[in-house]
Amino acid sequence: MAEPTQLVLTVANAVGVPIAATADVLVRRGAEWSHNHPGLSLPSTIPLPAGFIQVTIDATAADHGEERLTLTYFADQGRWEASNPSCTIDTQDSLVNVTVPLGRIRFAPVVMLSDDLRVPATASAVQPFQPGAVLVTQQGYRTINLDVEERVRVLSAKAIGDPNSPGWDRFRWNEQRVKLSDRGNWLVLEYGDMTGQLGALRHVVGVWAPHTYTGDAPPVVVQITPNTRLPYYPSDRLPYTGAYPYGCVAAPGAAVDKATSTVALRDCRQAYVELPANRSLGQYKVVYQLYAARPDIFDGPHGPIVITPSPPLIAGVGPLRSPFDHPEGLGRLVAEVLRFLVAHKLTLPNAVGGLSVRFKGSTAYLSGTRPASPAIGVPTKTLTTLLCHSAGVVPVMSLANNLANRATFPRGFPRALWGGKNDYCDANWTNLWVVDGVASPGGIGVPSAGSPAARTWKTWLGRRGRRAVLVYTPSGLGGPIAPELISGITAPPAGKAGNIEEGASQNVRWLRMSYTYLRADPSQNPADLRPAFGGLSDTAEQSHNKIYEFGVGYAARP
């Protein structure tokens, strides 16, 4: 193999499009000698003198984060290692082409405040307390504890058991114990404007980042949540005023000190930050459901990447879903997250070891070590699953329709910064999981015969290799499932637990149950088991939410 004598340096964005950038480059041989090349306009060609060992690159580009990386060349083996493995290295004889991807995602700023801090009792969705950053403790993100081992039961792919059972035997199920602390990290990230200004256009995103995954295509689950709404989420406007994304609201029933008209910070919710965490790790335990459903592939440090945007509630408009209701926009988010995870060695394919997120003051940092890595680049192939619940079905339907119609990119979001051609939510989008998908007005998302939802899903399923799982209660569908999606429903006679039906075709699986099927006497809930049945007096809305605790693991079954 010819010794490299020249390096061509290019900078690209997360979806691989070259962008204008500058770089400082230092070529050296240990402490013996170094050649400095400051302020290069890229792309640029850098000479590599004989005997060089390392190339350090500091790259910057407008509207993107900076990156520093060091490339080490082992002449006796003719190979390279990279401190930032998201770059790519292509060697052609003595010419080395290096591409460094820059991103628009960063750790969200953090702040440590005492839970005893008194904040105005008026902290509400109208006038939230604004700490200006994510609340953390010495142990980690507030409300997050990955050290707890959970007992998780997951419905079988053929889920119907005995409809007369007072408890779990109404289903078929398996049980797994899941502990996450040694499997990966929970991250709160900001995606968008990198200036850090209060009104900057950005989205807060929660990410479960496993230490590793099997194969070359990472499994990615993008979770689209129900609508953010008053009074649970403070409304904001564009440009933001600070209510989004870090505003805190007093929890219902918070104790008010009448002398000072204040409440303790511990009694406040940081609503937008806690939304992805509650869905992924808290009440609904989506990440736990995924590990419990697929122990065959999610074992030890191997796991799924779970991405959950937290949409701001814009006063007079509603939740801001753009640009994630467009395939390019949501795909760019996936690409940005992947680039961030690989660049920081948080998630690497078939790797050993792992890093841990720690906090010191207002800084997030990574502790631990991982073995040296070659340059692997940002994965371009993924196994993408879109997961939605309740009104989250609306932006997912928009996504599918925009994919079919090749819609124009959303206004207000420059395509070069928020989009760009990619396959993450196009050709790579192979799984759709809809759990009680329904929204007002008019029952948007109801998969009845001839409905817009049925037409949308049938069109999406037209590409080979795609599959859908739909899990419903009467909230989402009162009549029969659209025959264009599935036929041949199995429905045993109603029992003491209520009604249940299931069916499967080549690419669709269906499960629906009555509200009562999700309710039981408290004595039927084994200690420390997730999920628990709802109470016998639960409302329809409570059961509509409860199905998400059962439905995700079922959907993940092979």
XYZ file of C-alpha atoms in Angstrom, residues 36-551:
516
model
C 0.328 23.867 11.071
C -2.294 24.808 8.455
C -4.632 27.415 10.022
C -7.796 28.927 8.555
C -8.249 26.624 5.570
C -11.311 27.128 3.414
C -12.730 23.705 2.664
C -12.502 21.552 0.704
C -8.731 21.795 0.849
C -5.712 19.589 0.140
C -3.113 19.218 2.915
C 0.349 17.732 2.331
C 1.316 14.770 4.525
C 5.126 14.753 5.011
C 6.898 11.412 5.209
C 6.816 9.912 8.689
C 3.727 11.779 9.921
C 1.646 10.048 12.582
C -1.268 12.273 13.501
C -3.587 14.822 11.883
C -5.657 17.031 14.210
C -8.601 18.866 12.654
C -10.673 21.693 14.140
C -13.618 22.230 11.778
C -16.292 24.938 11.900
C -19.230 25.924 9.709
C -22.028 28.463 10.034
C -25.159 27.157 11.819
C -23.389 23.956 12.886
C -21.466 22.839 15.928
C -17.673 22.755 15.950
C -15.765 19.472 15.931
C -12.231 18.536 16.880
C -10.838 15.169 15.908
C -7.493 13.471 15.675
C -6.639 10.912 13.005
C -3.793 8.528 13.780
C -2.005 6.649 10.998
C -0.240 3.332 11.648
C 2.226 3.088 8.785
C 3.298 -0.487 9.506
C -0.319 -1.655 9.243
C -1.580 0.842 6.686
C -4.617 1.731 8.818
C -6.222 4.755 10.501
C -7.908 5.373 13.831
C -10.178 8.327 14.593
C -10.957 10.022 17.905
C -14.282 10.935 16.303
C -15.488 7.872 14.360
C -18.323 9.755 12.610
C -15.844 10.887 9.941
C -15.053 8.825 6.838
C -11.632 8.044 5.372
C -11.290 6.889 1.777
C -7.749 6.017 0.598
C -6.850 6.005 -3.088
C -3.175 5.154 -3.498
C -1.313 8.050 -1.838
C -4.400 10.313 -1.667
C -6.586 10.272 1.469
C -10.109 11.732 1.328
C -11.461 12.678 4.744
C -15.021 13.896 5.287
C -15.971 15.351 8.662
C -19.714 15.657 9.388
C -20.830 18.626 11.480
C -24.135 18.569 13.302
C -26.876 20.772 14.684
C -27.458 18.806 17.877
C -25.815 19.380 21.232
C -26.313 18.456 24.858
C -29.072 20.616 26.287
C -27.708 23.089 28.859
C -28.104 21.932 32.449
C -28.397 23.589 35.836
C -28.262 22.268 39.389
C -30.853 23.880 41.662
C -31.910 22.696 45.078
C -35.266 20.946 45.293
C -35.888 23.215 48.276
C -35.626 26.352 46.125
C -38.792 28.411 46.491
C -40.342 29.547 43.237
C -43.447 31.702 42.683
C -46.672 29.856 43.363
C -47.926 31.400 40.128
C -45.644 29.001 38.215
C -48.131 27.732 35.671
C -48.637 27.097 31.988
C -49.368 30.817 31.625
C -46.428 32.092 33.678
C -43.878 29.286 34.182
C -40.768 29.453 36.320
C -37.823 29.608 33.913
C -34.533 28.031 35.043
C -33.151 28.409 31.501
C -31.771 24.859 31.365
C -32.529 21.228 32.152
C -32.741 20.549 35.884
C -30.169 17.969 36.981
C -28.659 16.603 40.190
C -25.283 15.100 40.991
C -26.820 11.708 40.177
C -28.209 12.632 36.762
C -31.238 14.099 35.049
C -34.061 14.964 37.425
C -36.781 12.250 37.548
C -34.476 9.651 35.899
C -33.206 6.570 37.742
C -31.746 3.864 35.514
C -30.569 1.734 38.448
C -33.992 0.229 39.158
C -34.552 -3.262 37.773
C -38.078 -3.588 36.415
C -40.204 -6.718 36.058
C -41.862 -6.277 32.669
C -44.549 -8.440 31.121
C -45.121 -8.283 27.390
C -48.075 -9.658 25.475
C -47.331 -12.461 23.027
C -47.811 -11.957 19.298
C -50.915 -14.123 19.726
C -52.159 -12.318 22.789
C -55.582 -13.784 23.589
C -55.774 -15.891 26.723
C -58.838 -16.629 28.843
C -61.328 -13.727 28.642
C -62.831 -14.906 31.938
C -59.586 -14.538 33.880
C -59.670 -11.909 36.625
C -55.978 -11.102 35.995
C -53.054 -11.694 33.685
C -54.235 -15.025 32.282
C -56.674 -13.091 30.110
C -53.559 -12.622 27.961
C -50.702 -14.748 26.775
C -47.470 -13.145 27.919
C -43.782 -13.462 28.763
C -41.850 -11.749 31.528
C -38.356 -10.263 31.562
C -36.317 -8.327 34.092
C -34.808 -5.160 32.631
C -32.200 -2.861 34.144
C -30.893 -0.034 31.990
C -28.023 1.487 33.969
C -25.375 -0.715 32.338
C -26.960 -0.716 28.885
C -26.784 2.892 27.743
C -27.615 6.524 28.538
C -30.599 8.823 28.647
C -29.829 12.097 26.878
C -31.633 15.423 26.655
C -30.512 17.193 23.485
C -31.234 20.437 21.650
C -31.671 20.273 17.891
C -31.614 23.389 15.727
C -30.181 26.860 16.233
C -26.756 26.504 17.894
C -26.433 30.062 19.257
C -27.895 29.288 22.682
C -30.064 32.411 22.526
C -33.382 32.421 24.376
C -35.530 32.763 21.259
C -33.487 30.377 19.085
C -35.569 28.032 16.919
C -34.827 24.604 18.292
C -36.481 21.421 19.513
C -35.703 19.573 22.713
C -35.309 15.833 22.078
C -35.047 12.912 24.483
C -32.855 10.024 23.308
C -32.227 6.567 24.689
C -28.707 5.737 23.477
C -27.645 2.084 23.911
C -23.934 1.389 24.153
C -24.053 -0.707 21.005
C -26.264 -2.527 18.512
C -25.949 -5.648 16.416
C -25.226 -5.420 12.703
C -24.579 -2.440 10.464
C -28.079 -0.892 10.487
C -29.037 0.486 13.908
C -32.617 -0.134 15.073
C -34.188 3.313 15.496
C -37.591 3.920 17.087
C -38.967 7.441 16.642
C -41.713 8.090 19.160
C -44.348 10.676 18.210
C -46.213 11.760 21.327
C -49.781 13.012 21.754
C -50.400 16.736 21.620
C -48.872 19.049 24.188
C -51.702 21.137 25.650
C -52.712 23.452 28.458
C -52.604 23.353 31.447
C -49.919 20.661 31.487
C -47.520 22.415 29.098
C -46.737 26.146 29.066
C -47.538 27.799 25.756
C -44.959 29.917 23.969
C -44.639 31.865 20.744
C -42.051 32.270 18.009
C -39.402 33.386 18.647
C -39.469 31.593 21.984
C -39.715 33.573 25.214
C -38.307 30.865 27.490
C -41.487 28.965 28.331
C -40.283 26.412 25.790
C -38.322 24.287 26.359
C -37.361 24.623 30.052
C -40.318 26.332 31.753
C -41.537 24.720 35.005
C -45.131 24.535 36.197
C -46.355 23.749 39.703
C -47.756 20.246 39.933
C -51.447 19.867 40.894
C -51.757 19.959 44.651
C -48.353 21.584 45.224
C -48.124 22.963 48.773
C -48.139 26.774 48.735
C -46.339 28.741 51.445
C -48.943 31.435 52.064
C -46.437 33.793 53.699
C -44.198 33.913 50.616
C -46.658 32.733 47.929
C -44.103 30.169 46.781
C -43.851 26.431 46.158
C -40.811 24.161 46.392
C -39.069 23.395 43.120
C -39.474 19.672 43.880
C -43.225 20.225 43.439
C -42.793 21.591 39.904
C -42.737 19.768 36.585
C -40.306 20.689 33.822
C -42.991 19.670 31.383
C -41.257 19.599 27.989
C -38.126 17.916 29.326
C -40.115 15.343 31.262
C -42.405 14.420 28.343
C -39.870 12.215 26.465
C -38.585 10.777 29.743
C -42.064 9.888 30.991
C -42.925 8.187 27.723
C -39.623 6.328 27.451
C -38.675 5.534 31.050
C -41.425 6.660 33.411
C -45.128 5.911 33.299
C -45.169 4.195 29.906
C -41.704 2.609 29.996
C -41.386 2.282 26.235
C -37.657 1.508 26.414
C -38.262 -1.220 29.001
C -41.041 -2.670 26.846
C -38.697 -2.877 23.861
C -35.968 -4.709 25.765
C -38.493 -7.099 27.306
C -40.136 -7.811 23.943
C -36.907 -8.598 22.074
C -34.332 -10.196 24.401
C -33.095 -12.112 21.361
C -31.547 -8.964 19.854
C -31.571 -6.462 22.736
C -29.290 -8.243 25.161
C -26.579 -6.800 27.399
C -25.305 -3.518 25.922
C -27.146 -4.061 22.609
C -30.347 -2.113 22.219
C -32.573 0.218 20.219
C -32.014 3.934 19.720
C -35.237 5.661 20.818
C -35.776 9.268 19.710
C -38.613 11.354 21.171
C -39.119 14.993 20.096
C -40.988 17.212 22.562
C -43.187 19.557 20.491
C -43.667 23.131 21.751
C -47.210 24.364 22.247
C -47.497 27.590 20.234
C -50.194 29.941 21.529
C -53.107 30.206 19.123
C -51.646 27.561 16.816
C -51.142 24.301 18.678
C -48.214 21.861 18.898
C -45.365 22.668 16.504
C -44.745 19.388 14.680
C -42.771 20.823 11.775
C -40.456 19.895 10.240
C -40.916 16.368 11.598
C -44.130 15.831 9.659
C -42.035 15.737 6.479
C -39.880 12.672 5.627
C -36.788 14.790 5.027
C -37.311 16.708 8.255
C -37.769 13.680 10.496
C -35.045 11.844 8.610
C -32.662 14.746 9.222
C -33.426 14.491 12.946
C -32.530 10.783 12.865
C -29.321 11.568 10.986
C -28.387 14.320 13.444
C -28.925 12.026 16.420
C -26.889 9.247 14.804
C -24.044 11.628 14.016
C -24.031 12.899 17.591
C -24.026 9.405 19.091
C -21.234 8.130 16.855
C -19.120 11.286 17.155
C -19.227 11.056 20.958
C -18.818 7.249 20.963
C -22.064 6.913 22.883
C -23.476 4.303 20.485
C -21.220 2.266 18.202
C -21.914 -0.918 16.205
C -20.811 -4.255 17.658
C -18.645 -2.441 20.210
C -17.477 -3.148 23.741
C -17.363 -0.843 26.737
C -19.451 2.264 27.190
C -19.465 5.870 28.308
C -21.649 7.480 30.954
C -23.179 10.961 30.994
C -22.212 12.985 34.064
C -22.836 16.557 35.197
C -20.675 19.134 36.867
C -22.218 22.518 37.494
C -23.725 23.635 34.206
C -21.788 21.165 32.063
C -22.612 17.697 30.762
C -19.595 15.494 30.141
C -18.793 11.858 29.371
C -16.881 9.561 31.680
C -15.337 6.190 30.928
C -13.354 4.895 27.982
C -13.993 2.986 24.796
C -11.413 1.189 22.668
C -9.895 3.063 19.738
C -12.156 3.063 16.718
C -11.720 3.254 12.975
C -13.603 5.935 11.057
C -17.023 4.380 10.470
C -19.061 7.390 9.378
C -22.713 8.113 10.105
C -24.859 5.034 9.379
C -26.940 5.569 6.238
C -28.988 2.399 6.688
C -31.307 2.094 9.653
C -34.206 -0.094 10.680
C -36.626 2.758 11.355
C -39.859 2.312 13.288
C -42.423 5.093 13.727
C -44.387 4.748 16.961
C -47.379 6.922 17.817
C -50.154 7.087 20.388
C -53.435 8.993 20.464
C -53.230 12.331 18.583
C -49.627 11.526 17.636
C -51.183 9.622 14.756
C -51.880 12.921 12.937
C -48.259 13.945 12.234
C -47.424 10.324 11.362
C -50.252 10.272 8.814
C -48.925 13.583 7.468
C -45.473 12.042 7.271
C -46.762 9.064 5.279
C -48.865 11.258 2.990
C -46.006 13.703 2.434
C -43.806 10.738 1.556
C -46.308 9.500 -1.004
C -46.959 12.973 -2.459
C -43.362 14.247 -2.277
C -44.662 17.368 -0.571
C -42.719 20.622 -0.380
C -40.620 21.215 2.704
C -42.313 23.095 5.607
C -42.057 26.879 5.540
C -40.010 28.594 8.203
C -37.426 25.791 8.305
C -34.593 26.229 5.786
C -34.247 22.929 3.993
C -30.452 23.073 4.039
C -30.519 23.187 7.844
C -33.529 21.005 8.664
C -33.877 18.665 5.687
C -31.823 17.299 2.815
C -32.399 14.110 0.841
C -32.090 11.043 3.037
C -33.655 7.607 3.469
C -34.034 7.427 7.253
C -37.803 8.009 7.121
C -38.210 6.944 3.518
C -36.695 3.682 2.277
C -35.427 2.824 5.776
C -38.861 3.290 7.389
C -40.060 -0.314 7.544
C -42.194 -0.497 10.709
C -45.275 1.425 11.844
C -46.762 0.966 15.310
C -50.029 2.795 16.013
C -51.474 2.554 19.539
C -55.031 3.908 19.832
C -54.295 6.492 17.179
C -57.165 8.978 17.123
C -57.569 12.748 17.208
C -60.264 15.392 17.046
C -62.120 16.649 15.167
C -63.832 13.839 13.315
C -61.875 10.868 14.610
C -58.701 11.465 12.607
C -56.675 8.273 12.530
C -59.566 5.831 13.023
C -58.719 2.800 10.797
C -62.286 2.034 9.703
C -63.268 0.929 6.207
C -62.559 3.601 3.592
C -61.208 6.064 6.172
C -58.308 8.447 5.456
C -56.180 6.486 7.917
C -56.920 3.171 6.203
C -56.061 4.674 2.804
C -52.860 6.226 4.166
C -51.638 3.021 5.800
C -52.550 0.876 2.782
C -50.544 3.185 0.508
C -47.586 3.175 2.914
C -47.696 -0.624 3.120
C -47.463 -0.825 -0.665
C -43.675 -0.888 -0.572
C -42.253 -4.364 -0.063
C -40.868 -5.148 3.379
C -43.058 -2.766 5.366
C -45.226 -3.936 8.247
C -47.682 -2.310 10.598
C -49.038 -3.171 14.039
C -52.230 -1.495 15.252
C -53.353 -1.787 18.880
C -56.689 -0.213 19.785
C -59.450 0.297 22.345
C -62.950 1.675 21.613
C -61.449 5.174 21.960
C -59.734 4.728 18.628
C -62.162 2.449 16.806
C -65.696 1.453 17.732
C -66.543 -0.598 14.631
C -64.661 -3.167 12.546
C -61.095 -2.690 11.302
C -60.818 -1.708 7.640
C -60.902 -4.903 5.534
C -58.397 -3.304 3.167
C -55.880 -3.541 6.016
C -56.753 -6.908 7.530
C -59.433 -9.589 7.504
C -59.886 -12.868 9.304
C -60.323 -11.469 12.814
C -60.341 -13.905 15.761
C -62.736 -12.826 18.508
C -63.663 -15.260 21.279
C -66.953 -14.781 23.130
C -66.880 -11.926 25.594
C -65.814 -12.970 29.068
C -65.746 -11.489 32.529
C -62.731 -9.382 31.483
C -64.564 -8.012 28.452
C -63.982 -8.244 24.706
C -60.785 -8.870 22.765
C -59.946 -9.589 19.126
C -56.811 -10.107 17.081
C -55.777 -10.812 13.540
C -52.745 -10.963 11.293
C -52.011 -10.760 7.592
C -48.746 -10.803 5.700
C -47.793 -7.294 6.797
C -50.368 -6.130 9.377
C -51.065 -7.298 12.928
C -54.173 -6.148 14.793
C -55.197 -6.225 18.458
C -58.196 -4.532 20.024
C -59.724 -4.897 23.464
C -62.493 -3.317 25.497
C -61.659 -0.828 28.231
C -62.500 -3.435 30.859
C -59.779 -5.720 29.506
C -57.243 -3.216 30.832
C -58.856 -3.006 34.278
C -58.752 -5.378 37.228
C -59.037 -5.580 40.964
C -55.829 -4.255 42.599
C -55.143 -7.746 43.969
C -54.421 -8.857 40.389
C -51.392 -6.572 40.129
C -48.296 -8.465 41.322
C -45.866 -6.356 43.336
C -43.330 -4.379 41.296
C -44.723 -5.628 37.970
C -45.022 -3.393 34.914
C -47.492 -2.714 33.467
C -50.210 -2.766 36.114
C -53.892 -3.064 35.300
C -55.952 0.075 35.696
C -58.580 0.327 38.412
C -62.069 -1.061 37.946
C -63.431 2.491 37.980
C -60.970 3.904 35.435
C -62.355 6.283 32.829
C -62.231 5.739 29.081
C -59.434 8.293 28.861
C -57.403 6.437 31.491
C -57.799 3.180 29.568
C -56.905 4.994 26.339
C -53.614 5.907 28.007
C -53.183 2.520 29.712
C -53.156 0.668 26.376
C -49.824 2.359 25.576
C -48.252 0.547 28.545
C -49.340 -2.788 27.036
C -49.272 -2.034 23.321
